[in-house]
PDB file of C-alpha atoms in Angstrom:
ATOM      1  CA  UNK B 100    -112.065-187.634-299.896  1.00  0.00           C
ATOM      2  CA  UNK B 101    -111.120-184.031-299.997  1.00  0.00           C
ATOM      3  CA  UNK B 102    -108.161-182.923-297.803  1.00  0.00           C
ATOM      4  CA  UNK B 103    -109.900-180.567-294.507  1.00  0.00           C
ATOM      5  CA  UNK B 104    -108.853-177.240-294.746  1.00  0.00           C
ATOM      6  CA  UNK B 105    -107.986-175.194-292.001  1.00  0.00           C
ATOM      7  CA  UNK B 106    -107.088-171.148-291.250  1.00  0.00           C
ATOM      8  CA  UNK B 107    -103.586-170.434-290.363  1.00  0.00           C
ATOM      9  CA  UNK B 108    -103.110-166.381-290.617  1.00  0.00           C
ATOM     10  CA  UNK B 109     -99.499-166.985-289.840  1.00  0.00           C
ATOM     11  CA  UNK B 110     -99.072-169.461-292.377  1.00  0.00           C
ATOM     12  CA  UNK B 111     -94.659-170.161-293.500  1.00  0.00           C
ATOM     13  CA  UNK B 112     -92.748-173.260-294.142  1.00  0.00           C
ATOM     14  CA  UNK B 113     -91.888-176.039-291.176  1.00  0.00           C
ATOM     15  CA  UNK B 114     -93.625-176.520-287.913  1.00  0.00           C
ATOM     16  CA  UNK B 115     -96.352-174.498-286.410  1.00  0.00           C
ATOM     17  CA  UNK B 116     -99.103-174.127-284.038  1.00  0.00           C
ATOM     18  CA  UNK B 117    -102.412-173.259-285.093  1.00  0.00           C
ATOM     19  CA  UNK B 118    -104.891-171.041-283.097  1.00  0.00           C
ATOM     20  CA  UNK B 119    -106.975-172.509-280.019  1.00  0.00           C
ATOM     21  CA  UNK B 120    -109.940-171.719-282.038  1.00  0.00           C
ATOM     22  CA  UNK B 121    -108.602-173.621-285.190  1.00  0.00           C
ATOM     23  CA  UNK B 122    -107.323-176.326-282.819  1.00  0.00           C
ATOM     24  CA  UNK B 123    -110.919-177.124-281.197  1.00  0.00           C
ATOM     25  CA  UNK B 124    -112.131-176.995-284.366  1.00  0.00           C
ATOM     26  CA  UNK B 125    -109.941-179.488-286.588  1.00  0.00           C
ATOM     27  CA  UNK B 126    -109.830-181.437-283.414  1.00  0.00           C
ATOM     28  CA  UNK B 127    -113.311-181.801-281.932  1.00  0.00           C
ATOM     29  CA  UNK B 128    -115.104-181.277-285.573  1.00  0.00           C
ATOM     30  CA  UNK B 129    -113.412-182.384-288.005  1.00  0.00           C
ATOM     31  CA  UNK B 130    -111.280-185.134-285.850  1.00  0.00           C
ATOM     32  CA  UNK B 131    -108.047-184.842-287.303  1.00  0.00           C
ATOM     33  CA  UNK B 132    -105.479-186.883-286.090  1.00  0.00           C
ATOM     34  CA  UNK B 133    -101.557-187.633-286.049  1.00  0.00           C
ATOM     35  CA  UNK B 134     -99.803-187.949-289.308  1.00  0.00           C
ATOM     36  CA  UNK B 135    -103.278-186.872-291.086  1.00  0.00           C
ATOM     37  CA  UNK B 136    -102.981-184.907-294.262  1.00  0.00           C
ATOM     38  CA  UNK B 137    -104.692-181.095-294.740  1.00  0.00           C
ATOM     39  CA  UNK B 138    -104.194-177.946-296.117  1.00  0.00           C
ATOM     40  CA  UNK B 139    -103.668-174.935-294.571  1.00  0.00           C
ATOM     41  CA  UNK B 140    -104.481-171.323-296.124  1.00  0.00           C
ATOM     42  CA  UNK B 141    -103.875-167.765-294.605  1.00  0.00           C
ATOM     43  CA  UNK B 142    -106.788-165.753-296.475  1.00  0.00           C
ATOM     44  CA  UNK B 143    -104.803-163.721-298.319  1.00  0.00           C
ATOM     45  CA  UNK B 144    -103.549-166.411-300.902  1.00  0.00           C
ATOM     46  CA  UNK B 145    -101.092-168.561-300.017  1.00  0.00           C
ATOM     47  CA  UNK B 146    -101.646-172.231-299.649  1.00  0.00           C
ATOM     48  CA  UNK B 147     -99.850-175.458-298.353  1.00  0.00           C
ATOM     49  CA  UNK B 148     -99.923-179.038-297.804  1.00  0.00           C
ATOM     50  CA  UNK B 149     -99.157-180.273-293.917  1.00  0.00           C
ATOM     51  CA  UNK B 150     -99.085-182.994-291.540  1.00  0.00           C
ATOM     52  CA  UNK B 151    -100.545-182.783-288.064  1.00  0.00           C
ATOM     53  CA  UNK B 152     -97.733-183.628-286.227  1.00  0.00           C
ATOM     54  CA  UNK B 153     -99.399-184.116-282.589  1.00  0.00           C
ATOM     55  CA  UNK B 154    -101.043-181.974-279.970  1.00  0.00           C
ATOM     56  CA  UNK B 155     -99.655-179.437-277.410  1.00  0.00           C
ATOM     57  CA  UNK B 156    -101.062-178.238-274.851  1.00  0.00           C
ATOM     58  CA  UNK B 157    -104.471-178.694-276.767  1.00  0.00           C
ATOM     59  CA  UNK B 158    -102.887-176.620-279.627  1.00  0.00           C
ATOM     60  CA  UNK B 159    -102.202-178.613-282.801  1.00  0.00           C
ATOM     61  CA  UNK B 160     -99.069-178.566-284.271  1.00  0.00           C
ATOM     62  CA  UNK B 161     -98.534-178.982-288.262  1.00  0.00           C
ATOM     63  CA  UNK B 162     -95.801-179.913-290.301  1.00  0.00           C
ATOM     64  CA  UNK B 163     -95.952-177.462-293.132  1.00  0.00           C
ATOM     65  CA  UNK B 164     -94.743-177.710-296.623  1.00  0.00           C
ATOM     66  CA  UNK B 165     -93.594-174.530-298.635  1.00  0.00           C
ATOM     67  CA  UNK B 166     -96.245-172.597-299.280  1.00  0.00           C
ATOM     68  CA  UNK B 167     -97.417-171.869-302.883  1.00  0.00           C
ATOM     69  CA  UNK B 168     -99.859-168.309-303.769  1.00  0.00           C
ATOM     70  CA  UNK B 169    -102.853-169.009-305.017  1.00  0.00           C
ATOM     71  CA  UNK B 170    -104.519-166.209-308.214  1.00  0.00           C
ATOM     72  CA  UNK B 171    -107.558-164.571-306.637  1.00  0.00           C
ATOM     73  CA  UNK B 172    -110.520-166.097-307.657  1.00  0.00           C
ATOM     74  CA  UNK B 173    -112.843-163.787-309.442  1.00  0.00           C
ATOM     75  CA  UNK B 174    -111.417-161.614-312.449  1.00  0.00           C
ATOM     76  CA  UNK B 175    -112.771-158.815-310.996  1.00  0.00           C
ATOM     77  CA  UNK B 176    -112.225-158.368-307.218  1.00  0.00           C
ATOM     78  CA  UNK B 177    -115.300-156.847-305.723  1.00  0.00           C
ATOM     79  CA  UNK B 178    -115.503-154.848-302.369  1.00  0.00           C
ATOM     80  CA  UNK B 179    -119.318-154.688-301.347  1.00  0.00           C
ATOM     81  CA  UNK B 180    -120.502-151.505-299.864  1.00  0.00           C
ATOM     82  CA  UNK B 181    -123.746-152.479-298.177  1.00  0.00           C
ATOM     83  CA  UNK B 182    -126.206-151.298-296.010  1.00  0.00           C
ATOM     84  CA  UNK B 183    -126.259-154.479-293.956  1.00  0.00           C
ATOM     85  CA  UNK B 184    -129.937-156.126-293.221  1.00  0.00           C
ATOM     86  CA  UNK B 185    -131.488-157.097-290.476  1.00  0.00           C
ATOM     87  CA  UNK B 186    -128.879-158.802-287.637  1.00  0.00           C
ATOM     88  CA  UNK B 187    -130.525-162.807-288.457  1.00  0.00           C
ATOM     89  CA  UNK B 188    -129.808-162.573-292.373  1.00  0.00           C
ATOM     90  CA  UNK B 189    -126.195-161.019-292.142  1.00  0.00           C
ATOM     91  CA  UNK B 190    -124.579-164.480-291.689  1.00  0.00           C
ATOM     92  CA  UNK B 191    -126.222-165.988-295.145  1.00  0.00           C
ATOM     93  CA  UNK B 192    -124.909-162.718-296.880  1.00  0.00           C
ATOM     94  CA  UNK B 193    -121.215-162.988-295.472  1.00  0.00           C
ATOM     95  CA  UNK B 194    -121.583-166.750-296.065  1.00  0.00           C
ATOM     96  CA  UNK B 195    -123.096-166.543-299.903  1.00  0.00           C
ATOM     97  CA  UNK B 196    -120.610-163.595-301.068  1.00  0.00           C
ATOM     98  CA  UNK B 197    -117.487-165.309-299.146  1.00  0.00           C
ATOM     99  CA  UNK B 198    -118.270-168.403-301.134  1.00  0.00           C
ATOM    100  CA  UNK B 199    -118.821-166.332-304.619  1.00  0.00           C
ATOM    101  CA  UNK B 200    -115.673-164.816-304.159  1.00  0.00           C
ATOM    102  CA  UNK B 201    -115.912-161.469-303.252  1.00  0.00           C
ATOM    103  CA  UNK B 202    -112.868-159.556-301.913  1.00  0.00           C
ATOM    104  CA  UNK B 203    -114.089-157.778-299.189  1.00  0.00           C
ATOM    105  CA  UNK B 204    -117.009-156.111-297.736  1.00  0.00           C
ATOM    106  CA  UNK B 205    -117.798-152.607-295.948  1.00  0.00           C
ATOM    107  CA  UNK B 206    -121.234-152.771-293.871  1.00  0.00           C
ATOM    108  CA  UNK B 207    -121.964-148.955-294.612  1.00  0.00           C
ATOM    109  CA  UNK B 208    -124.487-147.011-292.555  1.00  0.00           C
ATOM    110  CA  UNK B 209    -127.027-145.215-295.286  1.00  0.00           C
ATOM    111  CA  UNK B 210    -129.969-143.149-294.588  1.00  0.00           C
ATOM    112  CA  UNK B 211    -132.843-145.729-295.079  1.00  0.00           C
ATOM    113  CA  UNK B 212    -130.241-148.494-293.130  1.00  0.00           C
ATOM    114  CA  UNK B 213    -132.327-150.436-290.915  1.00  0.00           C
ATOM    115  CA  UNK B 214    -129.451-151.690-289.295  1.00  0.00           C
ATOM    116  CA  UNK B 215    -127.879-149.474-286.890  1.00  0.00           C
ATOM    117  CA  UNK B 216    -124.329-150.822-285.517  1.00  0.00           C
ATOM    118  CA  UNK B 217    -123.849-151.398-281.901  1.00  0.00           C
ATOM    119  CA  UNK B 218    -122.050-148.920-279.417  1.00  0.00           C
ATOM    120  CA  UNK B 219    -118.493-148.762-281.028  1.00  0.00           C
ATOM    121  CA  UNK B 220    -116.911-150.845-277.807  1.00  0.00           C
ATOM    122  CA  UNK B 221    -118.983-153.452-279.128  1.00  0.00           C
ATOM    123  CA  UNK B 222    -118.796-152.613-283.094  1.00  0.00           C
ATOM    124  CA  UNK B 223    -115.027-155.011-283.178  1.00  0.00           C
ATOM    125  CA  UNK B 224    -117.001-158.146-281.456  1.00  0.00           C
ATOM    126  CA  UNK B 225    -119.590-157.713-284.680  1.00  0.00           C
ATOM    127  CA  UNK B 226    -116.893-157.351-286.876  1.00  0.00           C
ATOM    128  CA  UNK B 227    -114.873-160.195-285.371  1.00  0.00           C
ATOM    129  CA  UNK B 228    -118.338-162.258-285.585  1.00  0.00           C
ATOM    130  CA  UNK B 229    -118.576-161.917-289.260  1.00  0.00           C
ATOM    131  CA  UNK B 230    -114.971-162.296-290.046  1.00  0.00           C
ATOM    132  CA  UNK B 231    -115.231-165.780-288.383  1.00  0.00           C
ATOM    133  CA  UNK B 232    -118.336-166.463-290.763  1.00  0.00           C
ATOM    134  CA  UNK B 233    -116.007-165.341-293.678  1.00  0.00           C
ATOM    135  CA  UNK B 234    -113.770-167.801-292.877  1.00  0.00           C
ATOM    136  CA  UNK B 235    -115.710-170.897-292.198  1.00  0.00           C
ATOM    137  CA  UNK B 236    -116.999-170.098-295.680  1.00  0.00           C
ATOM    138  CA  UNK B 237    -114.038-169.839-297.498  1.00  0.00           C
ATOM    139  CA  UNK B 238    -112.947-173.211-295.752  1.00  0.00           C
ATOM    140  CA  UNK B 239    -115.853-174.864-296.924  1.00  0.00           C
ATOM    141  CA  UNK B 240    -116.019-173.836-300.428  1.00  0.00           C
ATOM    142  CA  UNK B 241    -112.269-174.042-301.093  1.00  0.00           C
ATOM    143  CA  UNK B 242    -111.333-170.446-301.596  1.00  0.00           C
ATOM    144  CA  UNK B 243    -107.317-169.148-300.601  1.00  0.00           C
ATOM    145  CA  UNK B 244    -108.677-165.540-299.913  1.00  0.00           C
ATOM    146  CA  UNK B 245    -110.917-164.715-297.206  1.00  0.00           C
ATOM    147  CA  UNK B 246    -112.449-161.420-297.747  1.00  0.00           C
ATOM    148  CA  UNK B 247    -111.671-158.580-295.012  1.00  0.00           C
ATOM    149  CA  UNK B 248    -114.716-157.198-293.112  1.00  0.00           C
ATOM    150  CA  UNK B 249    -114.077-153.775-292.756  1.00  0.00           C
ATOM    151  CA  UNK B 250    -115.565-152.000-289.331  1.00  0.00           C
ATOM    152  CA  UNK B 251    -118.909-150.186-290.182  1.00  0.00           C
ATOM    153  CA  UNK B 252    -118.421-147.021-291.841  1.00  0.00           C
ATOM    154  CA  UNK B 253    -121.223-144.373-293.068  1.00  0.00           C
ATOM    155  CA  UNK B 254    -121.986-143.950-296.974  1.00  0.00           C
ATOM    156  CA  UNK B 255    -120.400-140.217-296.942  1.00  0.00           C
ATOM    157  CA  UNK B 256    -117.222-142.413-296.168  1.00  0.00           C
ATOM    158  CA  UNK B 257    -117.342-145.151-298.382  1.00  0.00           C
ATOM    159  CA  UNK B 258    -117.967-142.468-301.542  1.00  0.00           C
ATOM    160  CA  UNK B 259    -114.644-140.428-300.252  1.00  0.00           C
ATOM    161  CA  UNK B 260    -112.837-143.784-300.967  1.00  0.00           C
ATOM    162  CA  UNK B 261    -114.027-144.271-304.563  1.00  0.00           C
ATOM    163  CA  UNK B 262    -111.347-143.188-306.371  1.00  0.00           C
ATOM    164  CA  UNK B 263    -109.081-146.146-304.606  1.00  0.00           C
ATOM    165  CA  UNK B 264    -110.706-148.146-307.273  1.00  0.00           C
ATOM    166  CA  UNK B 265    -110.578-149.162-311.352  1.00  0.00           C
ATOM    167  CA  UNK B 266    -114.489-148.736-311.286  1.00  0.00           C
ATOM    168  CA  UNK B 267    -117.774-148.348-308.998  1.00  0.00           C
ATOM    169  CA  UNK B 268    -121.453-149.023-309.120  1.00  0.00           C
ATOM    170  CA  UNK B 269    -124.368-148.464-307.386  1.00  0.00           C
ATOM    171  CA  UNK B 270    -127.292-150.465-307.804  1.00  0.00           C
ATOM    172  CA  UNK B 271    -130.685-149.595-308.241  1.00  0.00           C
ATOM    173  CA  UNK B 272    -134.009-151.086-308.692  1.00  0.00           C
ATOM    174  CA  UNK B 273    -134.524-149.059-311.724  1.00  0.00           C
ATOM    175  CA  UNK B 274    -134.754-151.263-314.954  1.00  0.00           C
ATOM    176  CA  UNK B 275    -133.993-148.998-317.270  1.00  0.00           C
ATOM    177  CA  UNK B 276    -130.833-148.572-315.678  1.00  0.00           C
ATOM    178  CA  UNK B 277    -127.536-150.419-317.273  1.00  0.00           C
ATOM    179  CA  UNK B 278    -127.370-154.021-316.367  1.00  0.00           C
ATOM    180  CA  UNK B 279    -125.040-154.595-313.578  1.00  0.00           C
ATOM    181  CA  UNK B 280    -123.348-157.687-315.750  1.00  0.00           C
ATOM    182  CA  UNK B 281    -123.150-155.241-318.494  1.00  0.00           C
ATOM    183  CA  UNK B 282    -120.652-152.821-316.439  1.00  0.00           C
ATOM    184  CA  UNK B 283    -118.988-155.697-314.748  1.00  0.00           C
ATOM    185  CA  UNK B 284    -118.373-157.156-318.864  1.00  0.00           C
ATOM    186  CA  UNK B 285    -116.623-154.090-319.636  1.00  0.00           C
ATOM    187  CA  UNK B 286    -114.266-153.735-316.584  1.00  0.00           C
ATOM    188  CA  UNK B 287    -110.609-154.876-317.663  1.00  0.00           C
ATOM    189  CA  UNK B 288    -109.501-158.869-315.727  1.00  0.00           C
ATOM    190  CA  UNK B 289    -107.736-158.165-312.412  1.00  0.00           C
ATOM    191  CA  UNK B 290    -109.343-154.782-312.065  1.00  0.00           C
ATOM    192  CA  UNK B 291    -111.400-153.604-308.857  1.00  0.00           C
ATOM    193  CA  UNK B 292    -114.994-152.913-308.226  1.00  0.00           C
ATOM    194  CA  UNK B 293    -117.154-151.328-305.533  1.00  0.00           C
ATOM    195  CA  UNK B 294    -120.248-151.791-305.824  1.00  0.00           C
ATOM    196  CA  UNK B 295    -122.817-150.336-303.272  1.00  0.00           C
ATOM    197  CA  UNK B 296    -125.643-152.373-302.487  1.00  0.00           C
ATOM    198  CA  UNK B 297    -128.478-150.097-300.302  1.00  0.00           C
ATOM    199  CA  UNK B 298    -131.092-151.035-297.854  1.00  0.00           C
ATOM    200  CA  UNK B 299    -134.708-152.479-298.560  1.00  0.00           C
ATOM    201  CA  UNK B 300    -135.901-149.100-298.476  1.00  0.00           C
ATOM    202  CA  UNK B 301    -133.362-147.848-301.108  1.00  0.00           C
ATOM    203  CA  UNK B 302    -131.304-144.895-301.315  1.00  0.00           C
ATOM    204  CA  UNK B 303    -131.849-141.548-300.258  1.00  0.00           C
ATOM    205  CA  UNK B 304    -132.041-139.042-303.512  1.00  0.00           C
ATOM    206  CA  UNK B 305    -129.238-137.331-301.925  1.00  0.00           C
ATOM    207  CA  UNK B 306    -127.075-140.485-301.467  1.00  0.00           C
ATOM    208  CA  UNK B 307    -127.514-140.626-305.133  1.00  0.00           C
ATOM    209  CA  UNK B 308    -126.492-137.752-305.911  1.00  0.00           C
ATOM    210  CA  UNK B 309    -123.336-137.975-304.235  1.00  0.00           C
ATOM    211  CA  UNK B 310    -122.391-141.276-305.478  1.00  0.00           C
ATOM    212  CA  UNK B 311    -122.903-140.368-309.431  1.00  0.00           C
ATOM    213  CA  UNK B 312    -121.522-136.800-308.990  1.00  0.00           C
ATOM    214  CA  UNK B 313    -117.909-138.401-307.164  1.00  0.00           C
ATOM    215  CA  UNK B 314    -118.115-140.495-310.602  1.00  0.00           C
ATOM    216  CA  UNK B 315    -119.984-144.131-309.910  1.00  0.00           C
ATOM    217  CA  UNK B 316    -122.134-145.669-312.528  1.00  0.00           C
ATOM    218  CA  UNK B 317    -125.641-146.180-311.820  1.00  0.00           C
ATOM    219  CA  UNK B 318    -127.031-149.946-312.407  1.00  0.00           C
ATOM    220  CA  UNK B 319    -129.726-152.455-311.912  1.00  0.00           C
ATOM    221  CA  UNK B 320    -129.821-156.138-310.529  1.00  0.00           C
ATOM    222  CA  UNK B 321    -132.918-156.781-312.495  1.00  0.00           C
ATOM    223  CA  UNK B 322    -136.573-155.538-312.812  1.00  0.00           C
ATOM    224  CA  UNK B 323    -137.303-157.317-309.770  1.00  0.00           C
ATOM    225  CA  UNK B 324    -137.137-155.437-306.138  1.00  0.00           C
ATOM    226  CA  UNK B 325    -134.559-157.697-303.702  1.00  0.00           C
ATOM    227  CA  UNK B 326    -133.888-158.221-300.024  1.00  0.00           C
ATOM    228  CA  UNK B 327    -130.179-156.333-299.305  1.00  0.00           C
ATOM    229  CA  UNK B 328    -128.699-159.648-298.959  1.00  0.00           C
ATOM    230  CA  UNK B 329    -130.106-161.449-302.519  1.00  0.00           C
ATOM    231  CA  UNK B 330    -128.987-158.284-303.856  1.00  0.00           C
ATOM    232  CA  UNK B 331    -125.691-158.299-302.767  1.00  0.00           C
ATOM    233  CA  UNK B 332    -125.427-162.822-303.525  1.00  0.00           C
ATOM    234  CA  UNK B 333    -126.818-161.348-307.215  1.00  0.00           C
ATOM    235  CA  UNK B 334    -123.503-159.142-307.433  1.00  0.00           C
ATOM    236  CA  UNK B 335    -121.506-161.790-306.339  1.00  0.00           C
ATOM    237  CA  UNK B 336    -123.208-163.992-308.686  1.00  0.00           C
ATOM    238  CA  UNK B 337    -122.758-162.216-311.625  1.00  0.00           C
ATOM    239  CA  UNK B 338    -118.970-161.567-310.740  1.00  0.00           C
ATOM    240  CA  UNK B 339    -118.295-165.008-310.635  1.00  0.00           C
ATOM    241  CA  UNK B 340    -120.442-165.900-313.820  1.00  0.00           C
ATOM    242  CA  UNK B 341    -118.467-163.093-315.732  1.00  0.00           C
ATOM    243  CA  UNK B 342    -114.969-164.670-314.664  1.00  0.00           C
ATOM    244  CA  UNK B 343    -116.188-168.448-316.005  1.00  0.00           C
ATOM    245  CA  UNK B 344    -117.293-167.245-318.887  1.00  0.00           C
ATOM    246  CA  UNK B 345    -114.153-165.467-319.884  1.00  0.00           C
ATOM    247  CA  UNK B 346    -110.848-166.521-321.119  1.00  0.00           C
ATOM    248  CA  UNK B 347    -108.396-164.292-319.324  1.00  0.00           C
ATOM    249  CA  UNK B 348    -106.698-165.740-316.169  1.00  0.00           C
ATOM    250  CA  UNK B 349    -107.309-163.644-313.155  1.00  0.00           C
ATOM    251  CA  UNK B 350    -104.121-161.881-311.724  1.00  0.00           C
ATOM    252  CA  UNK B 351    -103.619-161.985-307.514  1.00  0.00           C
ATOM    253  CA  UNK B 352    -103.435-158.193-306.342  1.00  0.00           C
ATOM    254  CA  UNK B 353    -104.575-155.758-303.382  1.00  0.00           C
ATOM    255  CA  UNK B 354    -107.579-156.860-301.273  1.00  0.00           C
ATOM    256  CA  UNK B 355    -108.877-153.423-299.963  1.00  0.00           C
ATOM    257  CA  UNK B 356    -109.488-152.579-296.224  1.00  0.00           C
TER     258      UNK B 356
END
């Protein structure tokens, strides 16, 4: 029986208390109890072994081991740039790319977007909302890093931050376009890649424009048109094919927020 994982942001050697939120959670639905086994993880790749020692004041308290760091995942550590869909299908797309390994994810507001972010007193509740997902996610499917969901930022931003990376992409539906796996192939192990996924209705010719001319390559998913959030799993998907299928060992580094 696998050990259950749980979130610990804080995460050192010894004795510590874990969130309320983590607490209800390992207590009420996963049942832990006294002098159980788990392992704790803080996102950003460490790892440990730990003992629930007891409860406190409905907190739980864990006896930690040293931790250990964990290599990120994927060889190539992929920030998604996407125009986020409809409010019922973001959870599946933080879920599906958390699992896949991405490294972090920027909901970007683009022209065709037919999501439009809240009032901005309410913008950090969203965020907080699908950081939560992010989390559960990487808890489930075993993963040390927990991708950072960046607040919502327009496309004009996201480009100005290109050059913060090894490589970028933006997707099309054009076939005739380089394959997406075909860029990712040639990117060197460790480096990182973001990759703008648009909205259903695609990008605006001006968009573009902007994104080639600040120096992004232009790729396809496939000669298929796809929903924002298959689109963005079919990134992830390929990211995480590309890293089984090769033979380098992926090297930890930045996560970028």
């Amino acid at each position: 029986m696998r050990c259950c994982r749980l979130f610990c942001p804080t995460l050192s050697e010894g004795s510590l208390l874990l969130s309320p939120e983590e607490s209800h959670h390992a207590t009420v639905s996963l049942r832990v109890k006294p002098g159980q086994k788990v392992v704790l993880f803080d996102g950003r790749g460490l790892e440990a072994v730990g003992r629930i020692a007891g409860i406190e004041h409905r907190l739980l308290r864990v006896d930690v081991m040293r931790p250990a760091l964990r290599p990120f995942e994927l060889g190539s550590k992929i920030t998604l740039a996407v125009a986020m869909p409809r409010q019922h299908r973001q959870g599946y797309l933080i879920e599906k790319c958390t699992e896949l390994g991405v490294a972090a994810i920027w909901p970007i507001i683009a022209g065709r977007s037919v999501y439009k972010p809240a009032a901005q007193s309410k913008r950090g509740v969203q965020v907080e909302k699908w950081s939560r997902r992010a989390i559960e996610a990487a808890k489930q499917s075993g993963r040390a890093w927990v991708p950072e969901i960046a607040a919502p930022k327009t496309f004009v931003q996201s480009v100005d931050r290109l050059n913060e990376f090894d490589a970028s992409s933006l997707t099309h539906t054009d076939s005739k376009l380089t394959p997406f796996g075909t860029f990712l192939a040639a990117q060197p192990v460790g480096g990182s890649v973001l990759v703008w996924v648009g909205p259903e209705g695609g990008w605006t010719d001006e968009e573009r424009r902007r994104a080639l001319e600040a120096g992004a390559v232009s790729t396809t998913l496939g000669p298929t048109a796809l929903r924002t959030e298959t689109a963005a799993v079919a990134v992830c998907a390929a990211a995480a094919l590309q890293s089984t299928c090769g033979t380098s060992t992926p090297k930890p580094g930045k996560v970028f927020h």
